[in-house]
Amino acid sequence: RKEVEQDPGPFNVPEGATVAFNCTYSNSASQSFFWYRQDCRKEPKLLMSVYSSGNEDGRFTAQLNRASQYISLLIRDSKLSDSATYLCVVTGDSSYKLIFGSGTRLLVRP
Amino acid sequence: EPEVTQTPSHQVTQMGQEVILRCVPISNHLYFYWYRQILGQKVEFLVSFYNNEISEKSEIFDDQFSVERPDGSNFTLKIRSTKLEDSAMYFCASSDPGASYNEQFFGPGTRLTVL
């Protein structure tokens, strides 16, 4: 089983749509969880940390289900500028190293 | 806003040559990392560095690789004898362990091409 698993996409949605990304992770002892976005040939940029209780930042909502080892990201009212690859990232159980999923590509069309 | 910087942005080298990739982490951060991303693949952890020593390394980080903090600002990754399969984007990251989630912030990367 992959350490972090994501649907590769691409998700092709119109502007204004709501889109959801899901991710599962294999290590039940993982401590921290993040969503990063990556534009083509650029560095990963931190989008948001994912808190146990779930958290929202503007149009973005992240949820964590530790029992199911499942993380989600919801983007509301999508913009053209949201087009990117969204990376689900977890840490190890007693480590700061980041373990990346392969990413889900999002294309937002006019 | 403070950011991680990396030089060079692109490095081309011949197989067997040594390369040094340079990074300037965010100034108040204490943890430093190197990751790499082979074209079309996911980002992979190489090494983490804290308090002037390696705190963790992956299987990829073999004897050909080394890291150093030569002064108070730079953090370097050296590859002693490059192989074709070392061609990748190399990202430096840094974090503040005092932050609640120790979020890591990435530099723009160095594209290494080994011919």
mmCIF file with all atom_site columns, C-alpha atoms in Angstrom:
data_model
loop_
_atom_site.group_PDB
_atom_site.id
_atom_site.type_symbol
_atom_site.label_atom_id
_atom_site.label_alt_id
_atom_site.label_comp_id
_atom_site.label_asym_id
_atom_site.label_entity_id
_atom_site.label_seq_id
_atom_site.pdbx_PDB_ins_code
_atom_site.Cartn_x
_atom_site.Cartn_y
_atom_site.Cartn_z
_atom_site.occupancy
_atom_site.B_iso_or_equiv
_atom_site.pdbx_formal_charge
_atom_site.auth_seq_id
_atom_site.auth_comp_id
_atom_site.auth_asym_id
_atom_site.auth_atom_id
_atom_site.pdbx_PDB_model_num
ATOM 1   C CA . ARG A 1 1   ? 0.000   0.000  0.000   1.00 0.00 ? 1   ARG A CA 1
ATOM 2   C CA . LYS A 1 2   ? 1.314   3.465  -0.875  1.00 0.00 ? 2   LYS A CA 1
ATOM 3   C CA . GLU A 1 3   ? 2.156   5.679  2.094   1.00 0.00 ? 3   GLU A CA 1
ATOM 4   C CA . VAL A 1 4   ? -0.056  8.491  0.807   1.00 0.00 ? 4   VAL A CA 1
ATOM 5   C CA . GLU A 1 5   ? -2.584  7.797  -1.896  1.00 0.00 ? 5   GLU A CA 1
ATOM 6   C CA . GLN A 1 6   ? -4.447  10.322 -4.039  1.00 0.00 ? 6   GLN A CA 1
ATOM 7   C CA . ASP A 1 7   ? -6.560  10.208 -7.174  1.00 0.00 ? 7   ASP A CA 1
ATOM 8   C CA . PRO A 1 8   ? -4.250  11.605 -9.888  1.00 0.00 ? 8   PRO A CA 1
ATOM 9   C CA . GLY A 1 9   ? -7.093  13.349 -11.744 1.00 0.00 ? 9   GLY A CA 1
ATOM 10  C CA . PRO A 1 10  ? -7.173  15.586 -13.637 1.00 0.00 ? 10  PRO A CA 1
ATOM 11  C CA . PHE A 1 11  ? -10.308 17.177 -12.308 1.00 0.00 ? 11  PHE A CA 1
ATOM 12  C CA . ASN A 1 12  ? -11.650 19.532 -14.940 1.00 0.00 ? 12  ASN A CA 1
ATOM 13  C CA . VAL A 1 13  ? -14.224 21.943 -13.494 1.00 0.00 ? 13  VAL A CA 1
ATOM 14  C CA . PRO A 1 14  ? -15.828 25.259 -14.514 1.00 0.00 ? 14  PRO A CA 1
ATOM 15  C CA . GLU A 1 15  ? -15.127 28.444 -12.608 1.00 0.00 ? 15  GLU A CA 1
ATOM 16  C CA . GLY A 1 16  ? -17.323 28.717 -9.549  1.00 0.00 ? 16  GLY A CA 1
ATOM 17  C CA . ALA A 1 17  ? -17.594 24.972 -9.039  1.00 0.00 ? 17  ALA A CA 1
ATOM 18  C CA . THR A 1 18  ? -16.954 23.194 -5.768  1.00 0.00 ? 18  THR A CA 1
ATOM 19  C CA . VAL A 1 19  ? -14.329 20.486 -5.966  1.00 0.00 ? 19  VAL A CA 1
ATOM 20  C CA . ALA A 1 20  ? -13.230 17.910 -3.392  1.00 0.00 ? 20  ALA A CA 1
ATOM 21  C CA . PHE A 1 21  ? -9.948  16.067 -3.101  1.00 0.00 ? 21  PHE A CA 1
ATOM 22  C CA . ASN A 1 22  ? -9.451  12.965 -1.013  1.00 0.00 ? 22  ASN A CA 1
ATOM 23  C CA . CYS A 1 23  ? -6.387  11.282 0.317   1.00 0.00 ? 23  CYS A CA 1
ATOM 24  C CA . THR A 1 24  ? -5.607  8.212  2.412   1.00 0.00 ? 24  THR A CA 1
ATOM 25  C CA . TYR A 1 25  ? -2.449  7.486  4.360   1.00 0.00 ? 25  TYR A CA 1
ATOM 26  C CA . SER A 1 26  ? -1.079  4.186  5.582   1.00 0.00 ? 26  SER A CA 1
ATOM 27  C CA . ASN A 1 27  ? 0.725   5.045  8.840   1.00 0.00 ? 27  ASN A CA 1
ATOM 28  C CA . SER A 1 28  ? -1.803  5.337  11.644  1.00 0.00 ? 28  SER A CA 1
ATOM 29  C CA . ALA A 1 29  ? 0.858   6.994  13.814  1.00 0.00 ? 29  ALA A CA 1
ATOM 30  C CA . SER A 1 30  ? 1.335   9.966  11.465  1.00 0.00 ? 30  SER A CA 1
ATOM 31  C CA . GLN A 1 31  ? 1.259   13.166 13.475  1.00 0.00 ? 31  GLN A CA 1
ATOM 32  C CA . SER A 1 32  ? 0.799   16.104 11.123  1.00 0.00 ? 32  SER A CA 1
ATOM 33  C CA . PHE A 1 33  ? -1.122  16.608 7.918   1.00 0.00 ? 33  PHE A CA 1
ATOM 34  C CA . PHE A 1 34  ? -0.972  19.243 5.219   1.00 0.00 ? 34  PHE A CA 1
ATOM 35  C CA . TRP A 1 35  ? -2.222  20.258 1.825   1.00 0.00 ? 35  TRP A CA 1
ATOM 36  C CA . TYR A 1 36  ? 0.310   21.835 -0.499  1.00 0.00 ? 36  TYR A CA 1
ATOM 37  C CA . ARG A 1 37  ? -0.250  23.094 -4.019  1.00 0.00 ? 37  ARG A CA 1
ATOM 38  C CA . GLN A 1 38  ? 2.303   22.818 -6.771  1.00 0.00 ? 38  GLN A CA 1
ATOM 39  C CA . ASP A 1 39  ? 2.257   24.715 -10.025 1.00 0.00 ? 39  ASP A CA 1
ATOM 40  C CA . CYS A 1 40  ? 4.019   23.211 -13.016 1.00 0.00 ? 40  CYS A CA 1
ATOM 41  C CA . ARG A 1 41  ? 7.771   22.962 -12.413 1.00 0.00 ? 41  ARG A CA 1
ATOM 42  C CA . LYS A 1 42  ? 7.541   25.072 -9.247  1.00 0.00 ? 42  LYS A CA 1
ATOM 43  C CA . GLU A 1 43  ? 8.039   24.350 -5.588  1.00 0.00 ? 43  GLU A CA 1
ATOM 44  C CA . PRO A 1 44  ? 5.301   22.971 -3.325  1.00 0.00 ? 44  PRO A CA 1
ATOM 45  C CA . LYS A 1 45  ? 3.571   25.827 -1.520  1.00 0.00 ? 45  LYS A CA 1
ATOM 46  C CA . LEU A 1 46  ? 1.822   25.247 1.779   1.00 0.00 ? 46  LEU A CA 1
ATOM 47  C CA . LEU A 1 47  ? -1.910  25.691 1.354   1.00 0.00 ? 47  LEU A CA 1
ATOM 48  C CA . MET A 1 48  ? -3.011  24.699 4.825   1.00 0.00 ? 48  MET A CA 1
ATOM 49  C CA . SER A 1 49  ? -2.256  22.495 7.779   1.00 0.00 ? 49  SER A CA 1
ATOM 50  C CA . VAL A 1 50  ? -5.041  20.061 8.636   1.00 0.00 ? 50  VAL A CA 1
ATOM 51  C CA . TYR A 1 51  ? -6.183  20.102 12.230  1.00 0.00 ? 51  TYR A CA 1
ATOM 52  C CA . SER A 1 52  ? -7.903  17.200 13.975  1.00 0.00 ? 52  SER A CA 1
ATOM 53  C CA . SER A 1 53  ? -11.117 19.198 14.302  1.00 0.00 ? 53  SER A CA 1
ATOM 54  C CA . GLY A 1 54  ? -11.047 20.317 10.680  1.00 0.00 ? 54  GLY A CA 1
ATOM 55  C CA . ASN A 1 55  ? -10.320 23.845 9.579   1.00 0.00 ? 55  ASN A CA 1
ATOM 56  C CA . GLU A 1 56  ? -11.346 26.435 7.060   1.00 0.00 ? 56  GLU A CA 1
ATOM 57  C CA . ASP A 1 57  ? -9.402  29.194 5.350   1.00 0.00 ? 57  ASP A CA 1
ATOM 58  C CA . GLY A 1 58  ? -11.563 31.289 3.063   1.00 0.00 ? 58  GLY A CA 1
ATOM 59  C CA . ARG A 1 59  ? -12.754 29.076 0.224   1.00 0.00 ? 59  ARG A CA 1
ATOM 60  C CA . PHE A 1 60  ? -10.729 26.091 1.437   1.00 0.00 ? 60  PHE A CA 1
ATOM 61  C CA . THR A 1 61  ? -11.864 23.535 4.004   1.00 0.00 ? 61  THR A CA 1
ATOM 62  C CA . ALA A 1 62  ? -9.760  20.623 5.216   1.00 0.00 ? 62  ALA A CA 1
ATOM 63  C CA . GLN A 1 63  ? -10.952 17.624 7.191   1.00 0.00 ? 63  GLN A CA 1
ATOM 64  C CA . LEU A 1 64  ? -9.088  14.809 8.909   1.00 0.00 ? 64  LEU A CA 1
ATOM 65  C CA . ASN A 1 65  ? -10.493 11.433 9.898   1.00 0.00 ? 65  ASN A CA 1
ATOM 66  C CA . ARG A 1 66  ? -7.835  9.629  11.929  1.00 0.00 ? 66  ARG A CA 1
ATOM 67  C CA . ALA A 1 67  ? -9.916  6.483  12.366  1.00 0.00 ? 67  ALA A CA 1
ATOM 68  C CA . SER A 1 68  ? -10.210 6.038  8.603   1.00 0.00 ? 68  SER A CA 1
ATOM 69  C CA . GLN A 1 69  ? -6.779  7.573  7.883   1.00 0.00 ? 69  GLN A CA 1
ATOM 70  C CA . TYR A 1 70  ? -8.431  9.909  5.447   1.00 0.00 ? 70  TYR A CA 1
ATOM 71  C CA . ILE A 1 71  ? -7.865  13.590 4.648   1.00 0.00 ? 71  ILE A CA 1
ATOM 72  C CA . SER A 1 72  ? -9.973  15.812 2.432   1.00 0.00 ? 72  SER A CA 1
ATOM 73  C CA . LEU A 1 73  ? -9.774  19.251 0.886   1.00 0.00 ? 73  LEU A CA 1
ATOM 74  C CA . LEU A 1 74  ? -12.789 21.157 -0.392  1.00 0.00 ? 74  LEU A CA 1
ATOM 75  C CA . ILE A 1 75  ? -12.434 24.182 -2.637  1.00 0.00 ? 75  ILE A CA 1
ATOM 76  C CA . ARG A 1 76  ? -15.536 26.323 -3.039  1.00 0.00 ? 76  ARG A CA 1
ATOM 77  C CA . ASP A 1 77  ? -16.167 28.860 -5.804  1.00 0.00 ? 77  ASP A CA 1
ATOM 78  C CA . SER A 1 78  ? -13.104 27.719 -7.726  1.00 0.00 ? 78  SER A CA 1
ATOM 79  C CA . LYS A 1 79  ? -11.061 30.307 -9.620  1.00 0.00 ? 79  LYS A CA 1
ATOM 80  C CA . LEU A 1 80  ? -8.894  29.974 -12.713 1.00 0.00 ? 80  LEU A CA 1
ATOM 81  C CA . SER A 1 81  ? -5.902  30.596 -10.435 1.00 0.00 ? 81  SER A CA 1
ATOM 82  C CA . ASP A 1 82  ? -6.744  27.450 -8.450  1.00 0.00 ? 82  ASP A CA 1
ATOM 83  C CA . SER A 1 83  ? -5.510  25.356 -11.391 1.00 0.00 ? 83  SER A CA 1
ATOM 84  C CA . ALA A 1 84  ? -2.556  23.416 -9.977  1.00 0.00 ? 84  ALA A CA 1
ATOM 85  C CA . THR A 1 85  ? -1.631  20.044 -8.536  1.00 0.00 ? 85  THR A CA 1
ATOM 86  C CA . TYR A 1 86  ? -2.798  19.525 -4.950  1.00 0.00 ? 86  TYR A CA 1
ATOM 87  C CA . LEU A 1 87  ? -0.472  17.463 -2.797  1.00 0.00 ? 87  LEU A CA 1
ATOM 88  C CA . CYS A 1 88  ? -1.599  15.570 0.281   1.00 0.00 ? 88  CYS A CA 1
ATOM 89  C CA . VAL A 1 89  ? 1.295   15.432 2.735   1.00 0.00 ? 89  VAL A CA 1
ATOM 90  C CA . VAL A 1 90  ? 1.764   13.680 6.077   1.00 0.00 ? 90  VAL A CA 1
ATOM 91  C CA . THR A 1 91  ? 4.626   13.351 8.513   1.00 0.00 ? 91  THR A CA 1
ATOM 92  C CA . GLY A 1 92  ? 5.977   10.150 9.995   1.00 0.00 ? 92  GLY A CA 1
ATOM 93  C CA . ASP A 1 93  ? 5.164   8.969  13.485  1.00 0.00 ? 93  ASP A CA 1
ATOM 94  C CA . SER A 1 94  ? 8.166   10.471 15.244  1.00 0.00 ? 94  SER A CA 1
ATOM 95  C CA . SER A 1 95  ? 9.707   12.428 12.458  1.00 0.00 ? 95  SER A CA 1
ATOM 96  C CA . TYR A 1 96  ? 9.484   15.754 10.718  1.00 0.00 ? 96  TYR A CA 1
ATOM 97  C CA . LYS A 1 97  ? 10.064  14.338 7.267   1.00 0.00 ? 97  LYS A CA 1
ATOM 98  C CA . LEU A 1 98  ? 7.215   15.016 4.861   1.00 0.00 ? 98  LEU A CA 1
ATOM 99  C CA . ILE A 1 99  ? 5.706   12.129 2.931   1.00 0.00 ? 99  ILE A CA 1
ATOM 100 C CA . PHE A 1 100 ? 4.041   13.320 -0.243  1.00 0.00 ? 100 PHE A CA 1
ATOM 101 C CA . GLY A 1 101 ? 1.250   11.879 -2.270  1.00 0.00 ? 101 GLY A CA 1
ATOM 102 C CA . SER A 1 102 ? 1.575   11.980 -6.037  1.00 0.00 ? 102 SER A CA 1
ATOM 103 C CA . GLY A 1 103 ? -0.915  14.824 -6.230  1.00 0.00 ? 103 GLY A CA 1
ATOM 104 C CA . THR A 1 104 ? -4.264  15.505 -7.848  1.00 0.00 ? 104 THR A CA 1
ATOM 105 C CA . ARG A 1 105 ? -4.262  17.822 -10.816 1.00 0.00 ? 105 ARG A CA 1
ATOM 106 C CA . LEU A 1 106 ? -7.011  20.450 -10.984 1.00 0.00 ? 106 LEU A CA 1
ATOM 107 C CA . LEU A 1 107 ? -7.939  22.363 -14.125 1.00 0.00 ? 107 LEU A CA 1
ATOM 108 C CA . VAL A 1 108 ? -10.425 25.194 -13.710 1.00 0.00 ? 108 VAL A CA 1
ATOM 109 C CA . ARG A 1 109 ? -11.874 26.355 -17.020 1.00 0.00 ? 109 ARG A CA 1
ATOM 110 C CA . PRO A 1 110 ? -13.593 29.665 -17.798 1.00 0.00 ? 110 PRO A CA 1
ATOM 111 C CA . GLU B 2 1   ? 7.439   37.809 3.668   1.00 0.00 ? 1   GLU B CA 1
ATOM 112 C CA . PRO B 2 2   ? 10.600  35.787 4.380   1.00 0.00 ? 2   PRO B CA 1
ATOM 113 C CA . GLU B 2 3   ? 11.336  33.013 1.925   1.00 0.00 ? 3   GLU B CA 1
ATOM 114 C CA . VAL B 2 4   ? 13.788  30.222 1.228   1.00 0.00 ? 4   VAL B CA 1
ATOM 115 C CA . THR B 2 5   ? 16.168  30.948 -1.637  1.00 0.00 ? 5   THR B CA 1
ATOM 116 C CA . GLN B 2 6   ? 18.191  28.503 -3.718  1.00 0.00 ? 6   GLN B CA 1
ATOM 117 C CA . THR B 2 7   ? 21.043  28.798 -6.183  1.00 0.00 ? 7   THR B CA 1
ATOM 118 C CA . PRO B 2 8   ? 21.601  28.021 -8.948  1.00 0.00 ? 8   PRO B CA 1
ATOM 119 C CA . SER B 2 9   ? 18.168  27.692 -10.500 1.00 0.00 ? 9   SER B CA 1
ATOM 120 C CA . HIS B 2 10  ? 19.543  25.273 -13.086 1.00 0.00 ? 10  HIS B CA 1
ATOM 121 C CA . GLN B 2 11  ? 22.743  23.236 -13.011 1.00 0.00 ? 11  GLN B CA 1
ATOM 122 C CA . VAL B 2 12  ? 23.984  21.108 -15.885 1.00 0.00 ? 12  VAL B CA 1
ATOM 123 C CA . THR B 2 13  ? 26.835  18.715 -15.187 1.00 0.00 ? 13  THR B CA 1
ATOM 124 C CA . GLN B 2 14  ? 28.600  15.716 -16.631 1.00 0.00 ? 14  GLN B CA 1
ATOM 125 C CA . MET B 2 15  ? 28.178  12.293 -15.060 1.00 0.00 ? 15  MET B CA 1
ATOM 126 C CA . GLY B 2 16  ? 30.806  11.713 -12.403 1.00 0.00 ? 16  GLY B CA 1
ATOM 127 C CA . GLN B 2 17  ? 31.234  15.386 -11.560 1.00 0.00 ? 17  GLN B CA 1
ATOM 128 C CA . GLU B 2 18  ? 30.598  16.882 -8.132  1.00 0.00 ? 18  GLU B CA 1
ATOM 129 C CA . VAL B 2 19  ? 27.853  19.442 -7.664  1.00 0.00 ? 19  VAL B CA 1
ATOM 130 C CA . ILE B 2 20  ? 26.960  21.679 -4.749  1.00 0.00 ? 20  ILE B CA 1
ATOM 131 C CA . LEU B 2 21  ? 23.453  23.036 -4.440  1.00 0.00 ? 21  LEU B CA 1
ATOM 132 C CA . ARG B 2 22  ? 22.975  26.025 -2.184  1.00 0.00 ? 22  ARG B CA 1
ATOM 133 C CA . CYS B 2 23  ? 20.106  27.185 -0.041  1.00 0.00 ? 23  CYS B CA 1
ATOM 134 C CA . VAL B 2 24  ? 19.456  30.074 2.302   1.00 0.00 ? 24  VAL B CA 1
ATOM 135 C CA . PRO B 2 25  ? 16.711  29.021 4.724   1.00 0.00 ? 25  PRO B CA 1
ATOM 136 C CA . ILE B 2 26  ? 14.332  31.437 6.429   1.00 0.00 ? 26  ILE B CA 1
ATOM 137 C CA . SER B 2 27  ? 16.411  33.242 9.035   1.00 0.00 ? 27  SER B CA 1
ATOM 138 C CA . ASN B 2 28  ? 14.714  32.198 12.274  1.00 0.00 ? 28  ASN B CA 1
ATOM 139 C CA . HIS B 2 29  ? 14.152  28.599 11.204  1.00 0.00 ? 29  HIS B CA 1
ATOM 140 C CA . LEU B 2 30  ? 16.188  25.850 12.835  1.00 0.00 ? 30  LEU B CA 1
ATOM 141 C CA . TYR B 2 31  ? 15.279  22.746 10.839  1.00 0.00 ? 31  TYR B CA 1
ATOM 142 C CA . PHE B 2 32  ? 16.497  22.353 7.280   1.00 0.00 ? 32  PHE B CA 1
ATOM 143 C CA . TYR B 2 33  ? 15.614  19.755 4.673   1.00 0.00 ? 33  TYR B CA 1
ATOM 144 C CA . TRP B 2 34  ? 16.397  18.593 1.178   1.00 0.00 ? 34  TRP B CA 1
ATOM 145 C CA . TYR B 2 35  ? 13.829  16.934 -1.058  1.00 0.00 ? 35  TYR B CA 1
ATOM 146 C CA . ARG B 2 36  ? 13.982  15.930 -4.667  1.00 0.00 ? 36  ARG B CA 1
ATOM 147 C CA . GLN B 2 37  ? 11.427  15.452 -7.419  1.00 0.00 ? 37  GLN B CA 1
ATOM 148 C CA . ILE B 2 38  ? 12.240  13.464 -10.517 1.00 0.00 ? 38  ILE B CA 1
ATOM 149 C CA . LEU B 2 39  ? 10.265  14.740 -13.493 1.00 0.00 ? 39  LEU B CA 1
ATOM 150 C CA . GLY B 2 40  ? 6.723   13.382 -13.412 1.00 0.00 ? 40  GLY B CA 1
ATOM 151 C CA . GLN B 2 41  ? 7.145   11.775 -10.003 1.00 0.00 ? 41  GLN B CA 1
ATOM 152 C CA . LYS B 2 42  ? 6.289   12.718 -6.457  1.00 0.00 ? 42  LYS B CA 1
ATOM 153 C CA . VAL B 2 43  ? 8.399   14.781 -4.085  1.00 0.00 ? 43  VAL B CA 1
ATOM 154 C CA . GLU B 2 44  ? 10.758  12.579 -2.023  1.00 0.00 ? 44  GLU B CA 1
ATOM 155 C CA . PHE B 2 45  ? 12.496  13.315 1.258   1.00 0.00 ? 45  PHE B CA 1
ATOM 156 C CA . LEU B 2 46  ? 16.294  13.157 1.266   1.00 0.00 ? 46  LEU B CA 1
ATOM 157 C CA . VAL B 2 47  ? 17.553  14.497 4.578   1.00 0.00 ? 47  VAL B CA 1
ATOM 158 C CA . SER B 2 48  ? 16.766  16.686 7.567   1.00 0.00 ? 48  SER B CA 1
ATOM 159 C CA . PHE B 2 49  ? 19.311  18.715 9.513   1.00 0.00 ? 49  PHE B CA 1
ATOM 160 C CA . TYR B 2 50  ? 19.112  20.246 12.964  1.00 0.00 ? 50  TYR B CA 1
ATOM 161 C CA . ASN B 2 51  ? 21.640  21.594 15.406  1.00 0.00 ? 51  ASN B CA 1
ATOM 162 C CA . ASN B 2 52  ? 24.478  21.083 12.925  1.00 0.00 ? 52  ASN B CA 1
ATOM 163 C CA . GLU B 2 53  ? 23.857  17.426 12.342  1.00 0.00 ? 53  GLU B CA 1
ATOM 164 C CA . ILE B 2 54  ? 21.709  15.125 10.250  1.00 0.00 ? 54  ILE B CA 1
ATOM 165 C CA . SER B 2 55  ? 18.580  14.178 12.160  1.00 0.00 ? 55  SER B CA 1
ATOM 166 C CA . GLU B 2 56  ? 17.124  11.830 9.570   1.00 0.00 ? 56  GLU B CA 1
ATOM 167 C CA . LYS B 2 57  ? 17.950  10.604 6.095   1.00 0.00 ? 57  LYS B CA 1
ATOM 168 C CA . SER B 2 58  ? 16.256  8.428  3.506   1.00 0.00 ? 58  SER B CA 1
ATOM 169 C CA . GLU B 2 59  ? 17.583  5.434  1.607   1.00 0.00 ? 59  GLU B CA 1
ATOM 170 C CA . ILE B 2 60  ? 18.218  7.724  -1.351  1.00 0.00 ? 60  ILE B CA 1
ATOM 171 C CA . PHE B 2 61  ? 20.711  9.751  0.714   1.00 0.00 ? 61  PHE B CA 1
ATOM 172 C CA . ASP B 2 62  ? 23.675  7.410  0.327   1.00 0.00 ? 62  ASP B CA 1
ATOM 173 C CA . ASP B 2 63  ? 27.417  8.052  0.664   1.00 0.00 ? 63  ASP B CA 1
ATOM 174 C CA . GLN B 2 64  ? 27.394  10.145 -2.512  1.00 0.00 ? 64  GLN B CA 1
ATOM 175 C CA . PHE B 2 65  ? 25.369  12.813 -0.735  1.00 0.00 ? 65  PHE B CA 1
ATOM 176 C CA . SER B 2 66  ? 26.379  15.154 2.055   1.00 0.00 ? 66  SER B CA 1
ATOM 177 C CA . VAL B 2 67  ? 24.966  18.273 3.658   1.00 0.00 ? 67  VAL B CA 1
ATOM 178 C CA . GLU B 2 68  ? 26.633  21.147 5.416   1.00 0.00 ? 68  GLU B CA 1
ATOM 179 C CA . ARG B 2 69  ? 25.837  24.430 7.057   1.00 0.00 ? 69  ARG B CA 1
ATOM 180 C CA . PRO B 2 70  ? 29.112  26.210 6.332   1.00 0.00 ? 70  PRO B CA 1
ATOM 181 C CA . ASP B 2 71  ? 28.074  29.480 7.944   1.00 0.00 ? 71  ASP B CA 1
ATOM 182 C CA . GLY B 2 72  ? 25.139  31.057 9.717   1.00 0.00 ? 72  GLY B CA 1
ATOM 183 C CA . SER B 2 73  ? 22.975  31.386 6.636   1.00 0.00 ? 73  SER B CA 1
ATOM 184 C CA . ASN B 2 74  ? 23.774  28.799 3.961   1.00 0.00 ? 74  ASN B CA 1
ATOM 185 C CA . PHE B 2 75  ? 22.761  25.155 3.805   1.00 0.00 ? 75  PHE B CA 1
ATOM 186 C CA . THR B 2 76  ? 24.297  23.038 1.066   1.00 0.00 ? 76  THR B CA 1
ATOM 187 C CA . LEU B 2 77  ? 23.733  19.671 -0.580  1.00 0.00 ? 77  LEU B CA 1
ATOM 188 C CA . LYS B 2 78  ? 26.746  18.065 -2.235  1.00 0.00 ? 78  LYS B CA 1
ATOM 189 C CA . ILE B 2 79  ? 26.576  15.173 -4.645  1.00 0.00 ? 79  ILE B CA 1
ATOM 190 C CA . ARG B 2 80  ? 30.063  13.742 -4.971  1.00 0.00 ? 80  ARG B CA 1
ATOM 191 C CA . SER B 2 81  ? 29.901  11.819 -8.221  1.00 0.00 ? 81  SER B CA 1
ATOM 192 C CA . THR B 2 82  ? 26.699  12.503 -10.102 1.00 0.00 ? 82  THR B CA 1
ATOM 193 C CA . LYS B 2 83  ? 24.796  9.787  -11.927 1.00 0.00 ? 83  LYS B CA 1
ATOM 194 C CA . LEU B 2 84  ? 22.258  10.137 -14.704 1.00 0.00 ? 84  LEU B CA 1
ATOM 195 C CA . GLU B 2 85  ? 19.500  9.181  -12.262 1.00 0.00 ? 85  GLU B CA 1
ATOM 196 C CA . ASP B 2 86  ? 20.368  12.150 -10.039 1.00 0.00 ? 86  ASP B CA 1
ATOM 197 C CA . SER B 2 87  ? 18.708  14.401 -12.622 1.00 0.00 ? 87  SER B CA 1
ATOM 198 C CA . ALA B 2 88  ? 15.794  15.983 -10.753 1.00 0.00 ? 88  ALA B CA 1
ATOM 199 C CA . MET B 2 89  ? 14.501  19.154 -9.088  1.00 0.00 ? 89  MET B CA 1
ATOM 200 C CA . TYR B 2 90  ? 16.099  19.567 -5.680  1.00 0.00 ? 90  TYR B CA 1
ATOM 201 C CA . PHE B 2 91  ? 14.097  21.543 -3.167  1.00 0.00 ? 91  PHE B CA 1
ATOM 202 C CA . CYS B 2 92  ? 15.407  22.963 0.070   1.00 0.00 ? 92  CYS B CA 1
ATOM 203 C CA . ALA B 2 93  ? 12.935  23.595 2.890   1.00 0.00 ? 93  ALA B CA 1
ATOM 204 C CA . SER B 2 94  ? 13.084  25.010 6.382   1.00 0.00 ? 94  SER B CA 1
ATOM 205 C CA . SER B 2 95  ? 10.845  25.050 9.420   1.00 0.00 ? 95  SER B CA 1
ATOM 206 C CA . ASP B 2 96  ? 10.504  26.536 12.854  1.00 0.00 ? 96  ASP B CA 1
ATOM 207 C CA . PRO B 2 97  ? 10.096  23.694 15.354  1.00 0.00 ? 97  PRO B CA 1
ATOM 208 C CA . GLY B 2 98  ? 8.403   26.146 17.702  1.00 0.00 ? 98  GLY B CA 1
ATOM 209 C CA . ALA B 2 99  ? 5.493   26.538 15.299  1.00 0.00 ? 99  ALA B CA 1
ATOM 210 C CA . SER B 2 100 ? 2.504   24.409 16.216  1.00 0.00 ? 100 SER B CA 1
ATOM 211 C CA . TYR B 2 101 ? 2.704   22.148 13.176  1.00 0.00 ? 101 TYR B CA 1
ATOM 212 C CA . ASN B 2 102 ? 6.341   22.747 12.206  1.00 0.00 ? 102 ASN B CA 1
ATOM 213 C CA . GLU B 2 103 ? 5.187   23.724 8.735   1.00 0.00 ? 103 GLU B CA 1
ATOM 214 C CA . GLN B 2 104 ? 7.908   23.462 6.119   1.00 0.00 ? 104 GLN B CA 1
ATOM 215 C CA . PHE B 2 105 ? 8.458   26.168 3.522   1.00 0.00 ? 105 PHE B CA 1
ATOM 216 C CA . PHE B 2 106 ? 10.136  25.343 0.262   1.00 0.00 ? 106 PHE B CA 1
ATOM 217 C CA . GLY B 2 107 ? 12.592  27.203 -1.918  1.00 0.00 ? 107 GLY B CA 1
ATOM 218 C CA . PRO B 2 108 ? 12.090  27.517 -5.687  1.00 0.00 ? 108 PRO B CA 1
ATOM 219 C CA . GLY B 2 109 ? 14.356  24.548 -6.390  1.00 0.00 ? 109 GLY B CA 1
ATOM 220 C CA . THR B 2 110 ? 17.461  23.770 -8.406  1.00 0.00 ? 110 THR B CA 1
ATOM 221 C CA . ARG B 2 111 ? 16.949  21.797 -11.579 1.00 0.00 ? 111 ARG B CA 1
ATOM 222 C CA . LEU B 2 112 ? 19.905  19.404 -11.878 1.00 0.00 ? 112 LEU B CA 1
ATOM 223 C CA . THR B 2 113 ? 20.578  17.873 -15.265 1.00 0.00 ? 113 THR B CA 1
ATOM 224 C CA . VAL B 2 114 ? 23.239  15.164 -15.446 1.00 0.00 ? 114 VAL B CA 1
ATOM 225 C CA . LEU B 2 115 ? 24.493  14.373 -18.950 1.00 0.00 ? 115 LEU B CA 1
#
